[in-house]
Coordinates of C-alpha atoms and ligand atoms in Angstrom, one line a residue:
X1 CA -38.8 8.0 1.6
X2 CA -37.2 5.1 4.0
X3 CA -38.4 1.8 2.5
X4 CA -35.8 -0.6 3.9
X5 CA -34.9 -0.7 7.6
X6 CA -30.8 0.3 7.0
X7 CA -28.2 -2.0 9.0
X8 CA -26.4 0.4 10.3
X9 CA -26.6 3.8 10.8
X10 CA -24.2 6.3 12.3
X11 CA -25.1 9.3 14.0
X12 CA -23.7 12.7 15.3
X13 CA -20.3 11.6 13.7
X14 CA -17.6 14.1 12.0
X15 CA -17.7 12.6 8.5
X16 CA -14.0 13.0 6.5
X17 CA -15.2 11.7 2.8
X18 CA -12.5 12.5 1.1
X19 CA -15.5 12.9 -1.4
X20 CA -15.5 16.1 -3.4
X21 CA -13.5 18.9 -3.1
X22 CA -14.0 20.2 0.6
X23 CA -11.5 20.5 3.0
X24 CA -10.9 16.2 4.0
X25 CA -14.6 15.8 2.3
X26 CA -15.8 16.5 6.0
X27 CA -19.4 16.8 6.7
X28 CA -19.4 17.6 10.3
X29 CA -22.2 16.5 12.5
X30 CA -23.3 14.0 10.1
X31 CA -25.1 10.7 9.7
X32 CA -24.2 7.8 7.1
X33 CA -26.0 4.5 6.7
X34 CA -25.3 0.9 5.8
X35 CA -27.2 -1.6 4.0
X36 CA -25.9 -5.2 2.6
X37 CA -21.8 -4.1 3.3
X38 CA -22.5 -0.6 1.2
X39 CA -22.9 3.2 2.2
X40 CA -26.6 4.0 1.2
X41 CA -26.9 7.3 2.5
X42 CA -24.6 9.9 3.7
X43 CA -25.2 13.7 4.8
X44 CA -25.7 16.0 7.9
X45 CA -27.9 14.9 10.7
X46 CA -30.3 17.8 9.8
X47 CA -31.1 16.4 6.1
X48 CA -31.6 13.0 7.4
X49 CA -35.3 11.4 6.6
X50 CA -37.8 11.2 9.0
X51 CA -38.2 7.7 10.7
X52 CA -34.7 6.8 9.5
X53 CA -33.9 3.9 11.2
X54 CA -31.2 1.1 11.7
X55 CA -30.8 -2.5 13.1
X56 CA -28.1 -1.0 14.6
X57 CA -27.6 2.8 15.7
X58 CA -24.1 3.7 17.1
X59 CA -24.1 7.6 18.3
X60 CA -20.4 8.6 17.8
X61 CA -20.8 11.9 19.7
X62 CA -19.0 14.2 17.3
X63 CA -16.1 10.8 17.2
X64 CA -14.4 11.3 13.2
X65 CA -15.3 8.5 11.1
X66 CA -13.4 7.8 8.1
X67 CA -13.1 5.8 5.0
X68 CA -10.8 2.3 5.7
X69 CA -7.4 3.1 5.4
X70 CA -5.9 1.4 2.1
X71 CA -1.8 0.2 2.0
X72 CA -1.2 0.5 -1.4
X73 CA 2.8 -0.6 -1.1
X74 CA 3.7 -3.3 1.1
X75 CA 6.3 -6.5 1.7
X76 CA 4.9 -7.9 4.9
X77 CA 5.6 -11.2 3.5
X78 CA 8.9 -12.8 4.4
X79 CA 10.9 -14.7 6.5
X80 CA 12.8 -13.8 9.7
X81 CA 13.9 -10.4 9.8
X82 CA 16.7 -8.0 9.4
X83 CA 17.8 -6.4 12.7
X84 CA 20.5 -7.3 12.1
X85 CA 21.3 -4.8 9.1
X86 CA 19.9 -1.7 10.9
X87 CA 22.5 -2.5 13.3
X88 CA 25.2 -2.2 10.7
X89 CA 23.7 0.7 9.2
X90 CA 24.1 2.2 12.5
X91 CA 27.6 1.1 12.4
X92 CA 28.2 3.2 9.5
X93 CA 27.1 0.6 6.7
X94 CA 25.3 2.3 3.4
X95 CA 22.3 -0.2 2.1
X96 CA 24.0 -0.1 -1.2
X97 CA 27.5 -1.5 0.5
X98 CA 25.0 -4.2 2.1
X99 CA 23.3 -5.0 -0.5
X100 CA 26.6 -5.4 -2.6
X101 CA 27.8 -7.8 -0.1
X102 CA 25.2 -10.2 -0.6
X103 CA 22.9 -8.7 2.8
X104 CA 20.0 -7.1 2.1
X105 CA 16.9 -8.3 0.0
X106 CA 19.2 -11.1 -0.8
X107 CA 19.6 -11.9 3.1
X108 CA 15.4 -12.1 3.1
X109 CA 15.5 -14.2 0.4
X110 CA 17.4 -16.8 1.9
X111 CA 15.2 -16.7 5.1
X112 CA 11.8 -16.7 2.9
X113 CA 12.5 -19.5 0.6
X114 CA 13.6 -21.8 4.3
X115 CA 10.3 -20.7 5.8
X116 CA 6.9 -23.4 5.4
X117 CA 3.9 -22.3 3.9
X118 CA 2.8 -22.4 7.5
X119 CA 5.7 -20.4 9.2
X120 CA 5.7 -17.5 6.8
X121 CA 2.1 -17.4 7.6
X122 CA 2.7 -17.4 11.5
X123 CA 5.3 -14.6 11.0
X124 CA 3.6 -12.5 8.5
X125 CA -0.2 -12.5 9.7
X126 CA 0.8 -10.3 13.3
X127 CA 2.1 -7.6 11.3
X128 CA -0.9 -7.6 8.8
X129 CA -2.7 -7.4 12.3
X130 CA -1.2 -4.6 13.2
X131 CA -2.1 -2.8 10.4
X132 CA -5.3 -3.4 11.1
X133 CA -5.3 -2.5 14.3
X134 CA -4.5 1.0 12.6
X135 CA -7.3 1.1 10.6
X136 CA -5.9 -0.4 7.5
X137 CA -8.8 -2.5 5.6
X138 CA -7.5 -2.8 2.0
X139 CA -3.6 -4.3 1.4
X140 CA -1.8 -4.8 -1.1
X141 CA 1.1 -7.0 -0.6
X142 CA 4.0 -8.3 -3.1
X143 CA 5.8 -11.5 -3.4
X144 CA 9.6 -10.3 -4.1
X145 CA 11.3 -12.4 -1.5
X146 CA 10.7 -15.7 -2.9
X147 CA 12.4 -15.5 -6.6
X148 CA 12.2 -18.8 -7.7
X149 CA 8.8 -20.3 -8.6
X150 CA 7.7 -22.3 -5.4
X151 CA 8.5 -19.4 -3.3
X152 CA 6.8 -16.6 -4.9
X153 CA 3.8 -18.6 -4.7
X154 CA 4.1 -19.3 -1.2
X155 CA 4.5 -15.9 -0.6
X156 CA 1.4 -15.5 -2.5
X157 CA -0.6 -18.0 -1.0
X158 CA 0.4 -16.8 2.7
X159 CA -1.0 -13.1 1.3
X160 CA -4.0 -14.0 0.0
X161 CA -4.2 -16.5 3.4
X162 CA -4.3 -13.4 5.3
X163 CA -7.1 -11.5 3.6
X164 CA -9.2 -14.6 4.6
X165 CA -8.1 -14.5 8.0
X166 CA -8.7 -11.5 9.3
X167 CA -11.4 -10.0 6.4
X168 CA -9.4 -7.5 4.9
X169 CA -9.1 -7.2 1.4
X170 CA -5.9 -8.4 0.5
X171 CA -4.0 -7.2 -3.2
X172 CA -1.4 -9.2 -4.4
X173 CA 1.5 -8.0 -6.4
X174 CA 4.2 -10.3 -8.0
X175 CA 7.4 -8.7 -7.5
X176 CA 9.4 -10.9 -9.4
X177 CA 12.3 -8.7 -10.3
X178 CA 12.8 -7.5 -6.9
X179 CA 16.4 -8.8 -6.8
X180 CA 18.6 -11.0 -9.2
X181 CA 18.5 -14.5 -6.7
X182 CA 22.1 -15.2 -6.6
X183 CA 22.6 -18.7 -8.7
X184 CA 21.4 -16.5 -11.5
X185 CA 24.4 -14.3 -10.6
X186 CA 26.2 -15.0 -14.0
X187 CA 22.7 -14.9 -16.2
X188 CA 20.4 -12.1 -15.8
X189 CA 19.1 -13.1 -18.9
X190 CA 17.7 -16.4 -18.3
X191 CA 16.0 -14.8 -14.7
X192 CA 14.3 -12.3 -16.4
X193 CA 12.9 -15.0 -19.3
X194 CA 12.3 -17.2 -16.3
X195 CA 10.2 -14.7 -14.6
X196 CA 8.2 -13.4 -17.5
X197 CA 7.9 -17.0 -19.7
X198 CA 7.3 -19.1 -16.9
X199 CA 6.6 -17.9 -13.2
X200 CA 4.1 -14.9 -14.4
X201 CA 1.8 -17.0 -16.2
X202 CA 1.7 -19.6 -14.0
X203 CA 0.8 -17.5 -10.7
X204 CA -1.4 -15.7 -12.9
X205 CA -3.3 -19.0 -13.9
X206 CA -3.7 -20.2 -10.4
X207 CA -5.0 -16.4 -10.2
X208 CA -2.5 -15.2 -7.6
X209 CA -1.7 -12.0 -9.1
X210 CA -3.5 -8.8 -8.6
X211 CA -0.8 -6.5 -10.7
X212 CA 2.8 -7.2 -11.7
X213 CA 5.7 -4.4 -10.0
X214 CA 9.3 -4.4 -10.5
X215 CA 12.4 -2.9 -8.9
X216 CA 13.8 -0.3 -11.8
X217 CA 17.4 0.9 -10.3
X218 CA 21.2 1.0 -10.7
X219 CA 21.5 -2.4 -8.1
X220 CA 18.4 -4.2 -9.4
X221 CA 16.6 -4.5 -12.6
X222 CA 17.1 -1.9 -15.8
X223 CA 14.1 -0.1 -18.0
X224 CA 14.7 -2.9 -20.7
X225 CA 14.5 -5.7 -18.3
X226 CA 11.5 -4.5 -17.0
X227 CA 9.4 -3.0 -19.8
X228 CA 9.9 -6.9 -20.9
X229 CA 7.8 -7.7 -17.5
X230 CA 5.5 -5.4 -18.3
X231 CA 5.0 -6.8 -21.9
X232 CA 4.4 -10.1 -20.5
X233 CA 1.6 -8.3 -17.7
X234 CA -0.2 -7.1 -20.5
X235 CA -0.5 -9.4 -22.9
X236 CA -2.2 -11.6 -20.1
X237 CA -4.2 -8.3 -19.2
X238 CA -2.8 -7.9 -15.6
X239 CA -2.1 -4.0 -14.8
X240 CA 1.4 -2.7 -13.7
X241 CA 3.1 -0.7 -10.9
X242 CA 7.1 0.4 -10.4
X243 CA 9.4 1.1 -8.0
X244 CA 10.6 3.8 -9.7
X245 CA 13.5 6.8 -8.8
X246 CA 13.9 5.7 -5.6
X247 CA 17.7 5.8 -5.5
X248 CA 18.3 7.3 -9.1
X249 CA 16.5 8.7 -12.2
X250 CA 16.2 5.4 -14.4
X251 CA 13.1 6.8 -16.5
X252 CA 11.0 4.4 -14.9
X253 CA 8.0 6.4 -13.9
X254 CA 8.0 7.4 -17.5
X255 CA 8.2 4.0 -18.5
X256 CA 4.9 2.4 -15.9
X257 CA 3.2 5.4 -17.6
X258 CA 3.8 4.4 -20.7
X259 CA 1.9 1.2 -19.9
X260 CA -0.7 3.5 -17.9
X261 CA 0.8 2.0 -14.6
X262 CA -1.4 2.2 -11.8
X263 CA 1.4 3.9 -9.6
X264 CA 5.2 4.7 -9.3
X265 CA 6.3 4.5 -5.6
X266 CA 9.0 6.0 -4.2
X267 CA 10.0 9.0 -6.6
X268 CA 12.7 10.5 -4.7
X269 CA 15.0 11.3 -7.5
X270 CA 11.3 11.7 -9.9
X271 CA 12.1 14.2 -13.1
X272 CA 9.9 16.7 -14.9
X273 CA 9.8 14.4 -17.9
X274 CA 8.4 10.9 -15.4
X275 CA 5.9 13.8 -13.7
X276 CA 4.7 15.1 -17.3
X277 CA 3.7 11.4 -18.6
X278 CA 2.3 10.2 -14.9
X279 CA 0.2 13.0 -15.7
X280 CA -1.1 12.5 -18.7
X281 CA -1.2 8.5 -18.0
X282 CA -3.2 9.2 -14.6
X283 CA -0.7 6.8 -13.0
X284 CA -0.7 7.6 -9.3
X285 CA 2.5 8.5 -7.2
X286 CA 3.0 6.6 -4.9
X287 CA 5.1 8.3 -1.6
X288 CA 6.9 5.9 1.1
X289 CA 8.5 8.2 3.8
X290 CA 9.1 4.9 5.6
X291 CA 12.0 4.0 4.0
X292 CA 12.7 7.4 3.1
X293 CA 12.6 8.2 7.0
X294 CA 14.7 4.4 7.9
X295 CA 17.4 5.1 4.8
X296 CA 18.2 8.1 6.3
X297 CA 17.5 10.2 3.1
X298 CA 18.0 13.7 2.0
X299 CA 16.5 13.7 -1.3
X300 CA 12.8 14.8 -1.0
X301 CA 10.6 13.6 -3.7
X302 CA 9.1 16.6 -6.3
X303 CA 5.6 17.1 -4.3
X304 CA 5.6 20.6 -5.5
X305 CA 5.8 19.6 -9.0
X306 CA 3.7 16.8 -8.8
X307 CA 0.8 18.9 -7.2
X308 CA 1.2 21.4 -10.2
X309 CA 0.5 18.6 -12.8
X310 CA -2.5 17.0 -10.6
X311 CA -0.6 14.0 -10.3
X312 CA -2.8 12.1 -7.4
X313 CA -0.5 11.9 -4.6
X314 CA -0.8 8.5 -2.4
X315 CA 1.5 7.4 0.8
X316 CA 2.2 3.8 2.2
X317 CA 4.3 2.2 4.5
X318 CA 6.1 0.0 2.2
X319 CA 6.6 -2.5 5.2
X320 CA 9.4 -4.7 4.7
X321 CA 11.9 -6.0 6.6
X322 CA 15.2 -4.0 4.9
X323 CA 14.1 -0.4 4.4
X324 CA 11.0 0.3 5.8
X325 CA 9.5 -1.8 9.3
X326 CA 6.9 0.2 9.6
X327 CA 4.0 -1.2 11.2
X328 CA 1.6 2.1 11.0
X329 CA 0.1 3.5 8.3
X330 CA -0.9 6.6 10.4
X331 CA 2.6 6.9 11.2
X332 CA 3.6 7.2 7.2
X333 CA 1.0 9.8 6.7
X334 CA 2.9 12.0 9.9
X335 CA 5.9 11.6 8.2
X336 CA 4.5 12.3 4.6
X337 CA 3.5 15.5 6.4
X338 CA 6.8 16.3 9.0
X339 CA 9.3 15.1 6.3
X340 CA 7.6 15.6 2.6
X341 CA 5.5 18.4 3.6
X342 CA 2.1 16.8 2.2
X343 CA -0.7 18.9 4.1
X344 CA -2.9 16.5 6.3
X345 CA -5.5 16.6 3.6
X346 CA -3.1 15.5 1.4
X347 CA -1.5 12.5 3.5
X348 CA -4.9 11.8 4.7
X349 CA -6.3 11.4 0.7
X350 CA -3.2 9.4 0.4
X351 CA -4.0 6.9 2.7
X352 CA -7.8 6.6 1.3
X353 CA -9.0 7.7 -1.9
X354 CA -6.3 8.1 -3.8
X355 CA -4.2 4.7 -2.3
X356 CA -7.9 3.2 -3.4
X357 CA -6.7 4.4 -7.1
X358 CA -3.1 2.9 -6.4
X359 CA -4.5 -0.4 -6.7
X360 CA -7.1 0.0 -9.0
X361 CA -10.1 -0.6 -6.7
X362 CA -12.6 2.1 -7.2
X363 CA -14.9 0.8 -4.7
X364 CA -13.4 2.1 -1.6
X365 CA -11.3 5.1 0.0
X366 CA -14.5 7.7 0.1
X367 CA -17.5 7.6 2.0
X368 CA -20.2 7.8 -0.7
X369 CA -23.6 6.1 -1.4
X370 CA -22.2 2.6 -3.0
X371 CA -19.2 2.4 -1.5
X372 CA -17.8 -0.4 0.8
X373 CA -18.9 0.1 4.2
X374 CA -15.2 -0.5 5.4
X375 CA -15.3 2.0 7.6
X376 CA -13.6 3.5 10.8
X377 CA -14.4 5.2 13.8
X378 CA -11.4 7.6 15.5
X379 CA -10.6 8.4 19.3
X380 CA -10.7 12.3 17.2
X381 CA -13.2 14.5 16.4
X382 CA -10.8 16.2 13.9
X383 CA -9.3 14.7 10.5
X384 CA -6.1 16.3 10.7
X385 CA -5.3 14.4 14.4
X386 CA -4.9 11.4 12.2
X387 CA -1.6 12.8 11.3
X388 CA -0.5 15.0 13.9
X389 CA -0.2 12.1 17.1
X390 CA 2.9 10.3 16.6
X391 CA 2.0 6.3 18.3
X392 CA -0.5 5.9 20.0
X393 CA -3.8 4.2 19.3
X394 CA -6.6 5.9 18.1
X395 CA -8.8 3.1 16.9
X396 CA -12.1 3.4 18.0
X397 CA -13.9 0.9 16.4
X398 CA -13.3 -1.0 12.3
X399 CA -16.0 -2.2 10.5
X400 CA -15.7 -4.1 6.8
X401 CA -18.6 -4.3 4.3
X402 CA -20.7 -3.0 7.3
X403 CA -19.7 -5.4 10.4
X404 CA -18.5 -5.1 13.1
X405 CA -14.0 -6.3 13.0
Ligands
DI6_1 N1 12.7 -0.9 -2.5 C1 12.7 -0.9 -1.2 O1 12.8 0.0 -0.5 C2 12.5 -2.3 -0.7 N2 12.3 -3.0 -2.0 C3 12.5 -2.2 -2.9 O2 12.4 -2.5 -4.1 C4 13.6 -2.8 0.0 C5 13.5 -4.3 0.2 C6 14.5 -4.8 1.2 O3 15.6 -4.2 1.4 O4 14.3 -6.0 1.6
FE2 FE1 8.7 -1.3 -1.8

């Protein structure tokens, strides 16, 4: 029985869930409704009531619609860029030797911390855009670039600045140990007690900080270093995230799990022991073929193990201006599939419900009564097209919390 007239209501679209355990969740020739920014019903057109009926009533034709895509690993925050490095990379440069020589996240810190407020807004908002023009309507987005207290909270401001611009939902995580800033050179020490005594509680108290990540690896922070973060994240309640493996086996998935991490990204050198307590912990993995892809990499994270555990599997673009300008989140899921050898269901689920997961936001990522209506409507009829065009534009149509974008 219809009592309320619904909002919205879709009809004759190909519904990919990502609900339950069928193929992509599809329900093909379906029909899902909106009411106040939330899915109230959702099945095929044959089981909808009689007299349904909508404000609004948008025939897709057999068009795939799908959950919002959700980034759960980005750095679209910063200054400038680094064109520059790819060029020397090209030249025969490893990202290690530039980092070494004072290029590379250092290089970005140097442009972030001379950018305004205002310009690192101007420089960072076309790129969220472009997300979004993908079909991205949840972000998360870290600080890392700033590294002294002003910065990082600039960096933060400009995020959360950009989930009011444009309507998306906007995650913040403070990457404070992203990098040691270089006049801490001779006193790691007193960086990491500046980050965790000072700078984390204070962006927490002006509530800039979603969830607290670090950089775990041989040319950036060690397992000590940052299990002291992640002290200091949970004693003021916030939840933590790693970049973990990515270069070498630091024991740093094992060490988010320990603290039932949200997610370990990257994972390329990932052990049995990190996959075993991810497991058990529920902490998400977290894929980035991006950088994998831009680095030039051999080493292919465990998928095969991580499937056999049930570790959930998610994939971002990790956008940042080093390792990983990647501006599509459609275009990590084709290389999650061409170069990892996730399934499109899998990359697909990686990109919605379990990325959702990623960040902790439970709310999102499926299409299923309650959920957000942050939906999106395809220039596809099939789920697995998501993945298989390389480019192009296959937005049809975004909508958040059941409007129109
Ligand atoms: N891992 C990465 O791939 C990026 N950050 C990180 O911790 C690289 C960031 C950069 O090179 O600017
Ligand atoms: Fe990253």
């Amino acid at each position: 029985m219809i009592t309320n007239r619904w909002d919205l209501l879709f009809v004759h679209a190909n519904l990919a869930s990502f609900a339950g355990d069928a193929p992509f969740g599809l329900i093909e020739d379906g029909a899902l409704a909106c009411a106040d920014g939330r899915i109230a019903w959702i099945g095929p057109m044959h089981e909808l009531p009689p007299g349904a009926d909508a404000a609004h009533v948008e025939d897709l034709g057999g068009a795939l619609l799908t959950p919002g895509l959700v980034d759960c690993h980005t750095h679209l925050v910063f200054g400038d860029n680094r064109a520059n490095e790819f060029d020397m990379r090209l030249n025969g440069a490893s990202y290690e030797e530039i980092a070494r020589a004072g290029g590379g996240i250092v290089s970005s810190v140097r442009s972030t911390r001379a950018a305004t407020e205002d310009e690192l807004f101007a420089q960072s908002l076309p790129r969220a855009r472009a997300l979004l023009a993908d079909g991205v309507t949840t972000l998360e987005i870290k600080s890392g670039y700033g590294l002294d207290p002003e910065a990082e909270r600039r960096m933060l401001r400009v995020a959360r600045r950009i989930g009011e611009t444009l309507g998306i939902t906007v995650r913040t995580s403070f990457l404070g140990l992203h990098a040691l800033p270089p006049e801490y050179k001779e006193r790691r020490d007193d960086y990491v007690a500046l980050v965790c005594d000072d700078m984390l509680p204070a962006l927490a108290a002006e509530r800039l900080v979603d969830a607290v990540d670090a950089f775990c690896e041989k040319i950036a922070f060690t397992p000590a270093e940052t299990r002291q973060l992640f002290e200091r994240a949970t004693q003021l309640g916030l939840p933590v995230k790693l970049h973990a493996e990515q270069l070498s086996d630091q024991g740093g998935a094992a060490l988010v799990a320990s603290y039932h991490g949200l997610s370990a990204d990257h994972l390329e050198h990932l052990g049995e022991t990190g996959i075993a307590a991810m497991a058990k912990a529920g902490t998400v993995a977290v894929l980035l073929p991006g950088a994998f892809y831009a680095l030039r990499e051999t080493h292919l994270p465990p998928v095969a193990a991580l499937r056999e555990h049930g570790v959930p599997i998610a994939v971002a673009t990790d956008c940042n201006p080093g390792t990983s300008p990647l501006l599509s989140l459609r275009l990590a899921a084709n290389m999650a599939c061409t170069l990892f050898r996730l399934t499109p269901e899998e990359a697909l689920r990686g990109v919605t419900a379990n990325a959702a997961r990623a960040l902790g936001v439970a709310d999102r990522g499926t299409l299923a009564v309650g959920q957000r209506a942050d939906l999106v409507a395809w220039h596809a009829r099939q789920a697995a097209e998501l993945c298989y065009w390389i480019g192009g534009q296959l937005v049809r149509q975004v909508w958040i919390g059941g409007r129109p974008v």
